[in-house]
PDB file of C-alpha atoms in Angstrom:
ATOM      1  CA  MET W   1     -18.969 -34.271  15.865  1.00  0.00           C
ATOM      2  CA  ASP W   2     -19.889 -30.676  16.266  1.00  0.00           C
ATOM      3  CA  ARG W   3     -17.313 -28.037  14.937  1.00  0.00           C
ATOM      4  CA  PHE W   4     -16.421 -24.781  16.322  1.00  0.00           C
ATOM      5  CA  GLU W   5     -14.182 -21.956  15.087  1.00  0.00           C
ATOM      6  CA  LEU W   6     -11.482 -20.961  17.726  1.00  0.00           C
ATOM      7  CA  ASN W   7      -9.991 -17.546  17.265  1.00  0.00           C
ATOM      8  CA  TRP W   8      -6.026 -17.930  17.069  1.00  0.00           C
ATOM      9  CA  PRO W   9      -3.927 -15.208  15.710  1.00  0.00           C
ATOM     10  CA  GLY W  10      -2.761 -16.037  12.296  1.00  0.00           C
ATOM     11  CA  VAL W  11      -4.401 -19.831  12.098  1.00  0.00           C
ATOM     12  CA  ASP W  12      -7.311 -21.104  10.897  1.00  0.00           C
ATOM     13  CA  ALA W  13      -8.393 -23.537  13.801  1.00  0.00           C
ATOM     14  CA  GLN W  14     -11.217 -25.546  14.493  1.00  0.00           C
ATOM     15  CA  LEU W  15     -12.509 -27.616  17.584  1.00  0.00           C
ATOM     16  CA  LEU W  16     -14.131 -30.942  16.642  1.00  0.00           C
ATOM     17  CA  THR W  17     -15.937 -32.892  19.519  1.00  0.00           C
ATOM     18  CA  ASP W  18     -18.735 -34.823  20.627  1.00  0.00           C
ATOM     19  CA  GLY W  19     -18.372 -33.670  24.252  1.00  0.00           C
ATOM     20  CA  TRP W  20     -16.152 -36.468  25.120  1.00  0.00           C
ATOM     21  CA  ARG W  21     -13.437 -36.553  22.423  1.00  0.00           C
ATOM     22  CA  CYS W  22     -11.716 -33.642  21.355  1.00  0.00           C
ATOM     23  CA  ARG W  23      -9.747 -32.533  18.041  1.00  0.00           C
ATOM     24  CA  ILE W  24      -8.243 -29.296  17.177  1.00  0.00           C
ATOM     25  CA  VAL W  25      -7.284 -29.020  13.614  1.00  0.00           C
ATOM     26  CA  TRP W  26      -5.468 -25.763  12.378  1.00  0.00           C
ATOM     27  CA  ARG W  27      -3.370 -24.392   9.871  1.00  0.00           C
ATOM     28  CA  GLN W  28      -1.402 -21.229   9.043  1.00  0.00           C
ATOM     29  CA  ARG W  29      -3.368 -18.494   7.693  1.00  0.00           C
ATOM     30  CA  GLY W  30      -2.456 -16.817   4.290  1.00  0.00           C
ATOM     31  CA  ARG W  31      -1.827 -17.337   0.837  1.00  0.00           C
ATOM     32  CA  HIS W  32       1.887 -18.664   1.195  1.00  0.00           C
ATOM     33  CA  HIS W  33       0.596 -21.428   3.588  1.00  0.00           C
ATOM     34  CA  ALA W  34      -1.917 -22.928   1.544  1.00  0.00           C
ATOM     35  CA  ASN W  35      -0.263 -26.373   1.767  1.00  0.00           C
ATOM     36  CA  GLY W  36       2.107 -25.245   4.497  1.00  0.00           C
ATOM     37  CA  ILE W  37       2.082 -25.580   8.195  1.00  0.00           C
ATOM     38  CA  GLY W  38      -0.611 -27.098  10.052  1.00  0.00           C
ATOM     39  CA  GLY W  39      -1.614 -30.045  12.237  1.00  0.00           C
ATOM     40  CA  THR W  40      -3.911 -31.473  14.868  1.00  0.00           C
ATOM     41  CA  ILE W  41      -4.147 -32.139  18.318  1.00  0.00           C
ATOM     42  CA  ASP W  42      -6.058 -35.675  19.012  1.00  0.00           C
ATOM     43  CA  ASN W  43      -4.994 -35.674  22.848  1.00  0.00           C
ATOM     44  CA  ASN W  44      -8.187 -34.496  25.029  1.00  0.00           C
ATOM     45  CA  VAL W  45      -5.988 -33.228  27.871  1.00  0.00           C
ATOM     46  CA  GLN W  46      -3.981 -31.066  25.294  1.00  0.00           C
ATOM     47  CA  CYS W  47      -7.168 -29.665  23.703  1.00  0.00           C
ATOM     48  CA  VAL W  48      -8.458 -29.104  26.955  1.00  0.00           C
ATOM     49  CA  ARG W  49      -5.452 -26.918  28.026  1.00  0.00           C
ATOM     50  CA  ARG W  50      -5.287 -25.118  24.508  1.00  0.00           C
ATOM     51  CA  LEU W  51      -9.003 -24.263  24.600  1.00  0.00           C
ATOM     52  CA  ALA W  52      -8.393 -23.086  28.209  1.00  0.00           C
ATOM     53  CA  GLU W  53      -5.751 -20.743  26.871  1.00  0.00           C
ATOM     54  CA  SER W  54      -7.989 -19.861  23.679  1.00  0.00           C
ATOM     55  CA  LEU W  55     -10.620 -18.240  25.781  1.00  0.00           C
ATOM     56  CA  ASP W  56      -9.046 -14.746  25.706  1.00  0.00           C
ATOM     57  CA  GLY W  57      -9.516 -14.672  21.946  1.00  0.00           C
ATOM     58  CA  SER W  58     -12.919 -16.936  21.929  1.00  0.00           C
ATOM     59  CA  PRO W  59     -14.898 -15.912  24.869  1.00  0.00           C
ATOM     60  CA  TYR W  60     -17.899 -17.191  23.028  1.00  0.00           C
ATOM     61  CA  LEU W  61     -16.705 -20.650  23.078  1.00  0.00           C
ATOM     62  CA  LEU W  62     -18.087 -22.006  26.660  1.00  0.00           C
ATOM     63  CA  GLY W  63     -21.350 -20.670  25.524  1.00  0.00           C
ATOM     64  CA  ALA W  64     -21.462 -22.089  22.195  1.00  0.00           C
ATOM     65  CA  LEU W  65     -20.337 -25.614  23.954  1.00  0.00           C
ATOM     66  CA  ARG W  66     -23.432 -25.333  26.308  1.00  0.00           C
ATOM     67  CA  SER W  67     -25.924 -24.288  23.618  1.00  0.00           C
ATOM     68  CA  ARG W  68     -24.733 -27.537  21.922  1.00  0.00           C
ATOM     69  CA  GLY W  69     -25.301 -29.659  24.933  1.00  0.00           C
ATOM     70  CA  HIS W  70     -21.495 -30.090  25.778  1.00  0.00           C
ATOM     71  CA  ASP W  71     -21.711 -28.839  29.355  1.00  0.00           C
ATOM     72  CA  ARG W  72     -19.154 -31.460  30.642  1.00  0.00           C
ATOM     73  CA  LEU W  73     -16.568 -30.068  28.304  1.00  0.00           C
ATOM     74  CA  ALA W  74     -17.141 -26.639  28.989  1.00  0.00           C
ATOM     75  CA  ARG W  75     -16.849 -27.324  32.827  1.00  0.00           C
ATOM     76  CA  GLN W  76     -13.388 -28.989  32.183  1.00  0.00           C
ATOM     77  CA  ILE W  77     -12.215 -25.943  30.276  1.00  0.00           C
ATOM     78  CA  GLU W  78     -13.337 -23.586  32.835  1.00  0.00           C
ATOM     79  CA  THR W  79     -11.663 -25.773  35.409  1.00  0.00           C
ATOM     80  CA  VAL W  80      -8.278 -25.798  33.830  1.00  0.00           C
ATOM     81  CA  ALA W  81      -8.409 -21.951  33.111  1.00  0.00           C
ATOM     82  CA  ASP W  82      -9.107 -21.268  36.774  1.00  0.00           C
ATOM     83  CA  ALA W  83      -6.610 -23.572  38.009  1.00  0.00           C
ATOM     84  CA  GLU W  84      -4.068 -22.773  35.908  1.00  0.00           C
ATOM     85  CA  PRO W  85      -3.768 -19.030  35.083  1.00  0.00           C
ATOM     86  CA  MET W  86      -2.329 -18.600  31.524  1.00  0.00           C
ATOM     87  CA  ALA W  87       0.625 -16.206  31.266  1.00  0.00           C
ATOM     88  CA  PRO W  88       1.297 -14.792  28.073  1.00  0.00           C
ATOM     89  CA  ALA W  89       3.831 -16.952  25.876  1.00  0.00           C
ATOM     90  CA  GLU W  90       6.882 -14.600  25.264  1.00  0.00           C
ATOM     91  CA  PRO W  91       8.111 -14.665  21.851  1.00  0.00           C
ATOM     92  CA  SER W  92      11.391 -16.274  22.445  1.00  0.00           C
ATOM     93  CA  THR W  93       9.803 -19.113  24.411  1.00  0.00           C
ATOM     94  CA  PRO W  94       9.020 -22.276  22.292  1.00  0.00           C
ATOM     95  CA  MET W  95       5.984 -24.120  22.575  1.00  0.00           C
ATOM     96  CA  GLN W  96       5.990 -27.479  24.398  1.00  0.00           C
ATOM     97  CA  ALA W  97       6.952 -30.278  22.176  1.00  0.00           C
ATOM     98  CA  PRO W  98       3.792 -31.942  20.814  1.00  0.00           C
ATOM     99  CA  ALA W  99       3.277 -35.887  20.073  1.00  0.00           C
ATOM    100  CA  PRO W 100       5.153 -37.083  17.114  1.00  0.00           C
ATOM    101  CA  THR W 101       2.169 -37.286  14.923  1.00  0.00           C
ATOM    102  CA  GLU W 102       1.338 -33.591  15.696  1.00  0.00           C
ATOM    103  CA  ALA W 103       3.016 -30.255  14.693  1.00  0.00           C
ATOM    104  CA  ALA W 104       3.157 -27.636  17.092  1.00  0.00           C
ATOM    105  CA  PRO W 105       0.542 -24.835  16.491  1.00  0.00           C
ATOM    106  CA  PRO W 106       1.688 -21.141  17.215  1.00  0.00           C
ATOM    107  CA  ALA W 107       1.471 -19.663  20.651  1.00  0.00           C
ATOM    108  CA  ARG W 108      -1.350 -17.731  21.364  1.00  0.00           C
ATOM    109  CA  SER W 109      -1.401 -14.369  21.479  1.00  0.00           C
ATOM    110  CA  GLN W 110      -1.046 -11.829  24.441  1.00  0.00           C
ATOM    111  CA  ARG W 111      -3.694 -10.955  26.491  1.00  0.00           C
ATOM    112  CA  ARG W 112      -5.263  -7.421  25.242  1.00  0.00           C
ATOM    113  CA  GLU W 113      -4.805  -4.538  27.686  1.00  0.00           C
ATOM    114  CA  PRO W 114      -8.353  -3.292  28.932  1.00  0.00           C
ATOM    115  CA  ALA W 115     -10.127  -0.804  26.549  1.00  0.00           C
ATOM    116  CA  ALA W 116     -11.111   2.525  27.787  1.00  0.00           C
ATOM    117  CA  ALA W 117     -12.880   3.123  30.828  1.00  0.00           C
ATOM    118  CA  ALA W 118     -15.945   4.564  28.798  1.00  0.00           C
ATOM    119  CA  ARG W 119     -15.724   1.600  26.762  1.00  0.00           C
ATOM    120  CA  LYS W 120     -16.799  -0.805  29.539  1.00  0.00           C
ATOM    121  CA  SER W 121     -19.974   0.992  30.166  1.00  0.00           C
ATOM    122  CA  VAL W 122     -21.072  -0.139  26.565  1.00  0.00           C
ATOM    123  CA  ALA W 123     -23.305  -3.168  26.567  1.00  0.00           C
ATOM    124  CA  PRO W 124     -21.793  -5.927  24.515  1.00  0.00           C
ATOM    125  CA  THR W 125     -24.600  -6.205  22.390  1.00  0.00           C
ATOM    126  CA  THR W 126     -24.732  -2.428  21.639  1.00  0.00           C
ATOM    127  CA  ALA W 127     -20.642  -2.493  20.809  1.00  0.00           C
ATOM    128  CA  TRP W 128     -21.677  -5.287  18.569  1.00  0.00           C
ATOM    129  CA  LEU W 129     -24.146  -3.334  16.497  1.00  0.00           C
ATOM    130  CA  ASP W 130     -21.704  -0.533  16.175  1.00  0.00           C
ATOM    131  CA  GLY W 131     -19.188  -3.122  14.874  1.00  0.00           C
ATOM    132  CA  LEU W 132     -21.332  -4.347  11.893  1.00  0.00           C
ATOM    133  CA  THR W 133     -21.599  -2.387   8.684  1.00  0.00           C
ATOM    134  CA  GLY W 134     -24.355  -1.825   6.372  1.00  0.00           C
ATOM    135  CA  SER W 135     -28.089  -0.995   6.824  1.00  0.00           C
ATOM    136  CA  ASP W 136     -29.804  -1.395  10.210  1.00  0.00           C
ATOM    137  CA  ALA W 137     -33.181  -0.973   8.682  1.00  0.00           C
ATOM    138  CA  TRP W 138     -35.890  -3.785   9.063  1.00  0.00           C
ATOM    139  CA  GLU W 139     -39.577  -4.012   8.774  1.00  0.00           C
ATOM    140  CA  ALA W 140     -42.391  -6.663   9.554  1.00  0.00           C
ATOM    141  CA  ALA W 141     -43.610  -8.636   6.448  1.00  0.00           C
ATOM    142  CA  ALA W 142     -46.282 -11.103   5.371  1.00  0.00           C
ATOM    143  CA  ASN W 143     -45.558 -14.645   4.943  1.00  0.00           C
ATOM    144  CA  ARG W 144     -42.044 -15.709   3.486  1.00  0.00           C
ATOM    145  CA  ARG W 145     -40.999 -19.249   2.402  1.00  0.00           C
ATOM    146  CA  ALA W 146     -38.003 -21.097   2.687  1.00  0.00           C
ATOM    147  CA  LYS W 147     -36.882 -24.488   1.942  1.00  0.00           C
ATOM    148  CA  THR W 148     -34.764 -24.521   5.229  1.00  0.00           C
ATOM    149  CA  TRP W 149     -34.675 -22.451   8.293  1.00  0.00           C
ATOM    150  CA  THR W 150     -32.214 -22.453  10.904  1.00  0.00           C
ATOM    151  CA  GLU W 151     -33.353 -22.384  14.695  1.00  0.00           C
ATOM    152  CA  ILE W 152     -31.455 -19.481  16.101  1.00  0.00           C
ATOM    153  CA  GLY W 153     -32.992 -19.354  19.769  1.00  0.00           C
ATOM    154  CA  THR W 154     -35.885 -18.085  22.177  1.00  0.00           C
ATOM    155  CA  ILE W 155     -36.642 -14.784  23.339  1.00  0.00           C
ATOM    156  CA  ASP W 156     -39.443 -13.890  25.661  1.00  0.00           C
ATOM    157  CA  GLY W 157     -41.296 -17.227  24.740  1.00  0.00           C
ATOM    158  CA  GLU W 158     -40.836 -16.802  21.105  1.00  0.00           C
ATOM    159  CA  GLY W 159     -39.139 -19.519  18.776  1.00  0.00           C
ATOM    160  CA  LEU W 160     -36.835 -17.517  16.314  1.00  0.00           C
ATOM    161  CA  PHE W 161     -35.751 -19.034  12.979  1.00  0.00           C
ATOM    162  CA  LEU W 162     -33.412 -17.363  10.292  1.00  0.00           C
ATOM    163  CA  LYS W 163     -33.313 -17.466   6.760  1.00  0.00           C
ATOM    164  CA  ALA W 164     -30.063 -15.863   4.947  1.00  0.00           C
ATOM    165  CA  PRO W 165     -30.222 -14.699   1.311  1.00  0.00           C
ATOM    166  CA  ALA W 166     -29.943 -17.327  -1.455  1.00  0.00           C
ATOM    167  CA  PRO W 167     -26.337 -16.988  -3.275  1.00  0.00           C
ATOM    168  CA  LYS W 168     -28.433 -16.088  -6.458  1.00  0.00           C
ATOM    169  CA  GLY W 169     -31.710 -14.672  -4.871  1.00  0.00           C
ATOM    170  CA  LYS W 170     -33.016 -11.729  -3.632  1.00  0.00           C
ATOM    171  CA  PRO W 171     -30.706  -9.912  -0.816  1.00  0.00           C
ATOM    172  CA  GLU W 172     -33.210 -10.677   1.893  1.00  0.00           C
ATOM    173  CA  TRP W 173     -32.643 -11.841   5.634  1.00  0.00           C
ATOM    174  CA  VAL W 174     -35.735 -13.153   7.219  1.00  0.00           C
ATOM    175  CA  ILE W 175     -36.659 -14.118  11.083  1.00  0.00           C
ATOM    176  CA  LYS W 176     -39.615 -16.309  11.371  1.00  0.00           C
ATOM    177  CA  ARG W 177     -41.417 -15.492  14.878  1.00  0.00           C
ATOM    178  CA  THR W 178     -43.167 -18.795  16.435  1.00  0.00           C
ATOM    179  CA  TRP W 179     -44.881 -19.039  19.577  1.00  0.00           C
ATOM    180  CA  PRO W 180     -44.483 -22.863  21.085  1.00  0.00           C
ATOM    181  CA  ASP W 181     -46.852 -22.204  23.550  1.00  0.00           C
ATOM    182  CA  ALA W 182     -49.424 -21.328  21.247  1.00  0.00           C
ATOM    183  CA  PRO W 183     -49.129 -23.772  18.357  1.00  0.00           C
ATOM    184  CA  LYS W 184     -52.257 -22.184  16.653  1.00  0.00           C
ATOM    185  CA  ARG W 185     -50.921 -18.599  16.391  1.00  0.00           C
ATOM    186  CA  LYS W 186     -49.865 -17.835  12.815  1.00  0.00           C
ATOM    187  CA  ALA W 187     -45.800 -17.198  12.489  1.00  0.00           C
ATOM    188  CA  GLU W 188     -44.783 -13.644  11.878  1.00  0.00           C
ATOM    189  CA  TYR W 189     -41.838 -12.366  10.024  1.00  0.00           C
ATOM    190  CA  VAL W 190     -39.164  -9.577  10.196  1.00  0.00           C
ATOM    191  CA  VAL W 191     -37.073  -8.922   7.007  1.00  0.00           C
ATOM    192  CA  ALA W 192     -33.841  -6.744   6.286  1.00  0.00           C
ATOM    193  CA  GLY W 193     -31.969  -6.059   3.241  1.00  0.00           C
ATOM    194  CA  GLU W 194     -28.698  -6.901   5.614  1.00  0.00           C
ATOM    195  CA  PHE W 195     -27.871  -8.931   8.419  1.00  0.00           C
ATOM    196  CA  LYS W 196     -27.291  -5.784  10.771  1.00  0.00           C
ATOM    197  CA  GLY W 197     -31.051  -4.990  10.326  1.00  0.00           C
ATOM    198  CA  ILE W 198     -31.720  -8.379  11.608  1.00  0.00           C
ATOM    199  CA  ALA W 199     -29.152  -7.941  14.528  1.00  0.00           C
ATOM    200  CA  CYS W 200     -30.925  -4.521  15.485  1.00  0.00           C
ATOM    201  CA  TRP W 201     -34.279  -5.956  15.482  1.00  0.00           C
ATOM    202  CA  LEU W 202     -32.878  -8.831  17.697  1.00  0.00           C
ATOM    203  CA  VAL W 203     -31.294  -6.597  20.089  1.00  0.00           C
ATOM    204  CA  LYS W 204     -34.323  -4.594  20.388  1.00  0.00           C
ATOM    205  CA  ALA W 205     -36.431  -7.534  21.136  1.00  0.00           C
ATOM    206  CA  GLY W 206     -34.420  -8.547  23.977  1.00  0.00           C
ATOM    207  CA  ALA W 207     -31.573 -10.751  22.729  1.00  0.00           C
ATOM    208  CA  GLY W 208     -28.558 -10.748  25.005  1.00  0.00           C
ATOM    209  CA  ASP W 209     -25.023 -11.808  25.380  1.00  0.00           C
ATOM    210  CA  ALA W 210     -26.243 -15.780  25.792  1.00  0.00           C
ATOM    211  CA  PHE W 211     -28.471 -15.401  22.824  1.00  0.00           C
ATOM    212  CA  ILE W 212     -26.229 -14.023  20.493  1.00  0.00           C
ATOM    213  CA  GLU W 213     -23.406 -16.585  21.481  1.00  0.00           C
ATOM    214  CA  GLY W 214     -26.116 -19.400  20.999  1.00  0.00           C
ATOM    215  CA  MET W 215     -27.270 -17.742  17.483  1.00  0.00           C
ATOM    216  CA  LEU W 216     -23.519 -17.564  16.128  1.00  0.00           C
ATOM    217  CA  ALA W 217     -22.897 -21.168  17.413  1.00  0.00           C
ATOM    218  CA  ALA W 218     -26.101 -22.201  15.304  1.00  0.00           C
ATOM    219  CA  VAL W 219     -25.336 -20.607  11.951  1.00  0.00           C
ATOM    220  CA  PRO W 220     -22.023 -21.514  10.541  1.00  0.00           C
ATOM    221  CA  GLU W 221     -23.614 -24.281   8.653  1.00  0.00           C
ATOM    222  CA  VAL W 222     -25.466 -21.286   6.748  1.00  0.00           C
ATOM    223  CA  ASP W 223     -22.114 -20.197   5.037  1.00  0.00           C
ATOM    224  CA  HIS W 224     -22.836 -16.396   4.587  1.00  0.00           C
ATOM    225  CA  GLU W 225     -20.060 -13.739   4.727  1.00  0.00           C
ATOM    226  CA  ALA W 226     -22.151 -11.531   6.869  1.00  0.00           C
ATOM    227  CA  LEU W 227     -22.413 -14.311   9.736  1.00  0.00           C
ATOM    228  CA  GLU W 228     -18.672 -14.830   9.638  1.00  0.00           C
ATOM    229  CA  VAL W 229     -18.041 -11.054   9.948  1.00  0.00           C
ATOM    230  CA  ALA W 230     -20.745 -10.875  12.612  1.00  0.00           C
ATOM    231  CA  ALA W 231     -18.893 -13.642  14.548  1.00  0.00           C
ATOM    232  CA  ARG W 232     -15.506 -11.956  14.142  1.00  0.00           C
ATOM    233  CA  VAL W 233     -17.082  -8.669  15.443  1.00  0.00           C
ATOM    234  CA  TRP W 234     -18.403 -10.483  18.249  1.00  0.00           C
ATOM    235  CA  ARG W 235     -15.420 -11.940  19.412  1.00  0.00           C
ATOM    236  CA  THR W 236     -13.573  -8.647  19.448  1.00  0.00           C
ATOM    237  CA  VAL W 237     -16.180  -6.766  21.454  1.00  0.00           C
ATOM    238  CA  GLN W 238     -16.091  -9.716  24.136  1.00  0.00           C
ATOM    239  CA  THR W 239     -12.254  -9.300  24.152  1.00  0.00           C
ATOM    240  CA  GLN W 240     -12.527  -5.556  24.829  1.00  0.00           C
ATOM    241  CA  THR W 241     -15.395  -5.630  27.300  1.00  0.00           C
ATOM    242  CA  THR W 242     -14.383  -8.394  29.460  1.00  0.00           C
ATOM    243  CA  HIS W 243     -10.624  -8.389  29.431  1.00  0.00           C
TER     244      HIS W 243
END
């Protein structure tokens, strides 16, 4: 089953799905909750409802689902979100009791107020780059080899693959550029000392919102802190610019 991170306040939550069956696994965040409150939601109807409620904090979710081929589930979530406007839960209002085998996850956070009018004029990708830390330097490079390349999407006919720094290797991020329609053309490479440099190159090359969402959905298995930070910043940007 595919795994997707959910941006629930104060909770580590993940959606596991094959596009038909859904499960949400969550646990209270923080050192005092290492063995504390948590639970699962296995009922598909309840999962879809909670996912619809989560779109405020996880605006990338629908794009991530579609990038993995789960269009049906994405449509179900959109339908519930459109049909039943999600009012903020009052702190004093208890959650609906779950099934006996499930613990009740915390109520979702209130909708954030729109940011300043000036912020709305900033493209999400620009705001994303502004939110990333580190150097934005990058450069073209000669051949780079890797045991594993992670496919992150296509821009203007170029198939792009990412290599993160090895845990004990050189701190170097690499983009491999390929041309599926010209298989005899030799691959080209872009390298950067920090992920922000790669992000800057991608945006300059034409990466838009859909590409960023698809890339962030494709890289969780890479397991690098910089990618986790990039995903959190993107979620924050989406919340600020779309609500």
